[in-house]
Amino acid sequence: MNRPNPNKVFPNPNLPRLCFIKNVVKNPRIIIGDYTYYDDVDGADQFEKHVTHFYDFIGDKLIIGKFCAIAKGVEFVMNGANHRMDCATTYPFYIMGGDWGSAIAPVKEELPLKGDTIIGNDVWIGQNVTIMPGVHIGDGAIIGTNSVVAKDIPPYAIAVGNPCRVVRKRFDEELIDILLKLRWWDKSIVEIEKLMPILSCSDLEKVKEELKTRL
C-alpha cells in the first residue's frame, strides 16, 4: 500500500510546505508524535525557531502528540520567558553582565516555572496562535486563529480569543468519551486505515454507534 511515510520530512511532493515535524527537530526536549505536521510558507522545516525562550538550564519540554495539524505562525513560548514577580522589579539585572552581575540572581526554584507544555493528539492549531508556558491542550481540541492560550484547554473543545476561552465542545459527552477511550491515534496504521471511513464521516450518530463496537 502506498501510504505516507511518517519518517519522511515532506510526505507529499505536491505540498512542499507540509512537514512531518518529528523529522526536523533536533532538540531532544521537543517530542513530537508521528504524522503531526506543520505548514508554513517560510519553511516548514524551521519549526524549532517557533519555540522561544527554551533554555537548557530550565529543562522544560514541549510535547506534541500524534496526528496534530499546526498552521503557520504558531509560537510556543516556553518557561524562560517568565520573570520573577515577587521582587520590587521584574527586570533581570543579573543576566546583563558587567557590574550588574552583582544583582541577586534567583535559583531555579524561585522562578515562576509552569512545567512542560503538552499538546494532545489530533489537535488542530490555527494560524498565528501563541501558546504560553506550561499549557496543556487536550486530545481533539481546536484552537482558533490568533488565539493566545494561557490556560489548559479540555479535550474536544473549540477555543478562541485572547485570552483563549472555550466556546463549545465539538461533540456531545458520549461521543467524546468514546473517542477518548478508543484512542485511535495509538492504534497501528493498519487499524487506523480501517477506521478512516468512520473517522471522516459527518453523521455523528452513525460514528457513535460504529465506534461503540470497536471499544
Short mmCIF file of C-alpha atoms in Angstrom, two decimals:
data_model
loop_
_atom_site.label_atom_id
_atom_site.label_comp_id
_atom_site.label_asym_id
_atom_site.label_seq_id
_atom_site.Cartn_x
_atom_site.Cartn_y
_atom_site.Cartn_z
CA MET A 1 0.00 0.00 0.00
CA ASN A 2 1.24 3.48 -0.90
CA ARG A 3 0.79 5.24 2.45
CA PRO A 4 2.56 8.40 3.74
CA ASN A 5 5.91 7.67 5.33
CA PRO A 6 5.96 9.05 8.92
CA ASN A 7 9.76 9.19 8.79
CA LYS A 8 9.89 11.45 5.75
CA VAL A 9 10.30 15.22 6.19
CA PHE A 10 7.99 16.24 3.34
CA PRO A 11 5.49 13.38 2.77
CA ASN A 12 3.67 14.85 -0.23
CA PRO A 13 5.77 16.30 -3.09
CA ASN A 14 2.74 18.29 -4.21
CA LEU A 15 2.62 20.09 -0.84
CA PRO A 16 6.24 21.22 -0.25
CA ARG A 17 5.27 23.42 2.73
CA LEU A 18 3.83 20.50 4.69
CA CYS A 19 6.35 18.88 7.01
CA PHE A 20 6.21 15.98 9.50
CA ILE A 21 7.77 17.87 12.41
CA LYS A 22 9.37 14.98 14.29
CA ASN A 23 11.79 14.52 11.41
CA VAL A 24 13.27 18.03 11.57
CA VAL A 25 13.52 18.96 15.25
CA LYS A 26 16.94 18.45 16.83
CA ASN A 27 16.33 19.49 20.42
CA PRO A 28 15.69 16.33 22.50
CA ARG A 29 13.31 18.30 24.74
CA ILE A 30 10.91 18.75 21.81
CA ILE A 31 9.00 15.48 21.49
CA ILE A 32 6.65 15.09 18.53
CA GLY A 33 4.34 12.21 17.61
CA ASP A 34 4.01 10.52 14.23
CA TYR A 35 2.11 12.28 11.42
CA THR A 36 1.94 15.63 13.23
CA TYR A 37 2.58 18.31 10.62
CA TYR A 38 3.43 21.97 10.33
CA ASP A 39 2.58 24.16 7.34
CA ASP A 40 4.49 27.39 6.75
CA VAL A 41 5.31 29.27 3.56
CA ASP A 42 8.56 30.47 5.18
CA GLY A 43 9.83 26.91 5.56
CA ALA A 44 8.02 24.22 7.46
CA ASP A 45 11.35 22.62 8.38
CA GLN A 46 12.11 25.69 10.53
CA PHE A 47 9.61 24.72 13.23
CA GLU A 48 12.15 24.93 16.06
CA LYS A 49 12.52 28.67 15.53
CA HIS A 50 8.94 29.00 16.73
CA VAL A 51 9.78 27.51 20.14
CA THR A 52 11.12 30.52 22.04
CA HIS A 53 12.77 31.16 25.44
CA PHE A 54 13.70 27.49 25.54
CA TYR A 55 16.74 27.37 27.82
CA ASP A 56 18.68 24.26 28.78
CA PHE A 57 19.11 25.27 32.42
CA ILE A 58 15.34 25.29 32.91
CA GLY A 59 14.83 21.86 31.36
CA ASP A 60 11.17 22.16 30.38
CA LYS A 61 9.81 20.14 27.45
CA LEU A 62 7.46 20.70 24.54
CA ILE A 63 5.46 17.52 23.96
CA ILE A 64 3.09 17.24 21.00
CA GLY A 65 1.05 14.12 20.26
CA LYS A 66 0.24 12.29 17.03
CA PHE A 67 -1.84 13.44 14.06
CA CYS A 68 -1.83 17.14 15.01
CA ALA A 69 -2.23 19.92 12.44
CA ILE A 70 -0.25 23.09 13.20
CA ALA A 71 -0.71 26.11 10.94
CA LYS A 72 1.84 28.77 10.06
CA GLY A 73 2.92 31.38 12.59
CA VAL A 74 2.21 29.32 15.71
CA GLU A 75 4.55 30.27 18.59
CA PHE A 76 5.33 28.17 21.65
CA VAL A 77 6.56 30.45 24.45
CA MET A 78 8.47 28.37 26.98
CA ASN A 79 9.25 28.93 30.66
CA GLY A 80 12.38 31.00 30.03
CA ALA A 81 10.09 33.91 29.17
CA ASN A 82 8.77 34.14 32.74
CA HIS A 83 10.24 36.80 35.07
CA ARG A 84 10.12 36.88 38.84
CA MET A 85 7.21 38.91 40.17
CA ASP A 86 7.97 38.62 43.91
CA CYS A 87 10.66 41.34 43.88
CA ALA A 88 10.40 45.13 43.66
CA THR A 89 11.19 44.87 39.93
CA THR A 90 10.72 42.23 37.27
CA TYR A 91 13.85 43.42 35.40
CA PRO A 92 16.58 40.71 35.25
CA PHE A 93 19.65 42.86 36.07
CA TYR A 94 21.73 39.76 36.77
CA ILE A 95 21.73 38.50 33.16
CA MET A 96 23.11 41.75 31.68
CA GLY A 97 26.73 41.24 32.76
CA GLY A 98 29.31 43.76 33.95
CA ASP A 99 28.78 45.31 37.36
CA TRP A 100 25.10 44.43 37.13
CA GLY A 101 26.07 40.85 37.76
CA SER A 102 26.09 41.75 41.47
CA ALA A 103 22.28 41.78 41.45
CA ILE A 104 20.72 38.83 43.25
CA ALA A 105 20.03 36.05 40.77
CA PRO A 106 17.16 33.70 41.57
CA VAL A 107 17.71 29.98 41.95
CA LYS A 108 15.61 27.80 39.68
CA GLU A 109 13.14 27.03 42.48
CA GLU A 110 12.35 30.76 42.81
CA LEU A 111 11.41 31.21 39.16
CA PRO A 112 7.71 31.12 38.19
CA LEU A 113 8.04 27.92 36.16
CA LYS A 114 4.88 26.25 34.93
CA GLY A 115 6.14 22.87 33.77
CA ASP A 116 6.08 21.20 30.39
CA THR A 117 3.87 22.38 27.53
CA ILE A 118 1.79 19.41 26.37
CA ILE A 119 -0.37 19.22 23.26
CA GLY A 120 -2.55 16.11 22.93
CA ASN A 121 -3.31 14.02 19.85
CA ASP A 122 -5.45 15.05 16.87
CA VAL A 123 -5.24 18.73 17.87
CA TRP A 124 -5.73 21.48 15.26
CA ILE A 125 -3.96 24.77 15.99
CA GLY A 126 -4.85 27.67 13.70
CA GLN A 127 -2.62 30.38 12.24
CA ASN A 128 -0.64 32.75 14.46
CA VAL A 129 -1.66 31.13 17.75
CA THR A 130 0.57 31.81 20.76
CA ILE A 131 0.80 29.06 23.38
CA MET A 132 2.14 30.16 26.76
CA PRO A 133 4.38 28.15 29.12
CA GLY A 134 3.02 25.04 30.82
CA VAL A 135 -0.27 24.92 28.93
CA HIS A 136 -1.95 21.53 28.36
CA ILE A 137 -4.25 21.18 25.34
CA GLY A 138 -6.41 18.06 25.35
CA ASP A 139 -6.88 15.47 22.62
CA GLY A 140 -9.06 16.54 19.70
CA ALA A 141 -9.15 20.23 20.64
CA ILE A 142 -9.30 23.06 18.08
CA ILE A 143 -7.57 26.40 18.75
CA GLY A 144 -8.78 29.30 16.61
CA THR A 145 -6.58 31.68 14.61
CA ASN A 146 -4.70 34.42 16.52
CA SER A 147 -5.59 32.98 19.93
CA VAL A 148 -3.33 33.34 22.97
CA VAL A 149 -3.57 30.17 25.05
CA ALA A 150 -2.60 30.83 28.66
CA LYS A 151 -4.75 28.18 30.39
CA ASP A 152 -5.42 24.48 29.84
CA ILE A 153 -7.94 23.51 27.16
CA PRO A 154 -10.00 20.31 27.69
CA PRO A 155 -10.28 17.51 25.12
CA TYR A 156 -12.50 18.05 22.09
CA ALA A 157 -13.11 21.70 22.92
CA ILE A 158 -13.15 24.61 20.45
CA ALA A 159 -11.32 27.56 21.98
CA VAL A 160 -10.64 31.03 20.57
CA GLY A 161 -9.56 34.53 21.51
CA ASN A 162 -7.11 36.49 23.65
CA PRO A 163 -7.22 35.23 26.29
CA CYS A 164 -8.26 31.94 24.71
CA ARG A 165 -11.54 30.58 26.06
CA VAL A 166 -13.68 27.55 25.30
CA VAL A 167 -16.71 28.46 23.20
CA ARG A 168 -18.17 24.96 22.90
CA LYS A 169 -17.43 21.25 22.84
CA ARG A 170 -17.06 19.63 19.43
CA PHE A 171 -19.33 16.69 20.27
CA ASP A 172 -21.70 15.51 22.97
CA GLU A 173 -20.19 13.95 26.08
CA GLU A 174 -20.99 10.41 24.96
CA LEU A 175 -19.03 10.69 21.72
CA ILE A 176 -16.15 12.48 23.45
CA ASP A 177 -15.97 9.67 25.99
CA ILE A 178 -15.97 7.06 23.21
CA LEU A 179 -13.16 8.82 21.33
CA LEU A 180 -11.04 9.22 24.46
CA LYS A 181 -11.45 5.52 25.24
CA LEU A 182 -10.82 4.47 21.64
CA ARG A 183 -7.56 6.47 21.34
CA TRP A 184 -7.48 5.74 17.62
CA TRP A 185 -4.15 7.56 17.24
CA ASP A 186 -2.41 4.87 19.31
CA LYS A 187 -3.56 2.02 17.09
CA SER A 188 -1.45 0.50 14.32
CA ILE A 189 -1.56 2.28 10.99
CA VAL A 190 -3.39 -0.73 9.53
CA GLU A 191 -6.14 -0.40 12.16
CA ILE A 192 -6.31 3.38 11.63
CA GLU A 193 -6.75 2.89 7.89
CA LYS A 194 -9.73 0.63 8.58
CA LEU A 195 -11.19 3.34 10.83
CA MET A 196 -10.66 6.20 8.34
CA PRO A 197 -14.11 5.98 6.69
CA ILE A 198 -15.90 6.34 10.03
CA LEU A 199 -13.43 8.89 11.43
CA SER A 200 -14.06 11.10 8.39
CA CYS A 201 -17.86 10.68 8.45
CA SER A 202 -20.02 13.68 9.38
CA ASP A 203 -23.00 11.58 10.50
CA LEU A 204 -22.08 11.68 14.18
CA GLU A 205 -24.81 9.32 15.33
CA LYS A 206 -23.54 6.74 12.87
CA VAL A 207 -19.98 7.41 14.06
CA LYS A 208 -21.04 6.93 17.66
CA GLU A 209 -22.76 3.62 17.06
CA GLU A 210 -19.97 2.28 14.88
CA LEU A 211 -17.19 3.23 17.31
CA LYS A 212 -19.03 1.65 20.25
CA THR A 213 -18.46 -1.70 18.56
CA ARG A 214 -14.71 -1.01 18.41
CA LEU A 215 -14.22 -0.44 22.15
#
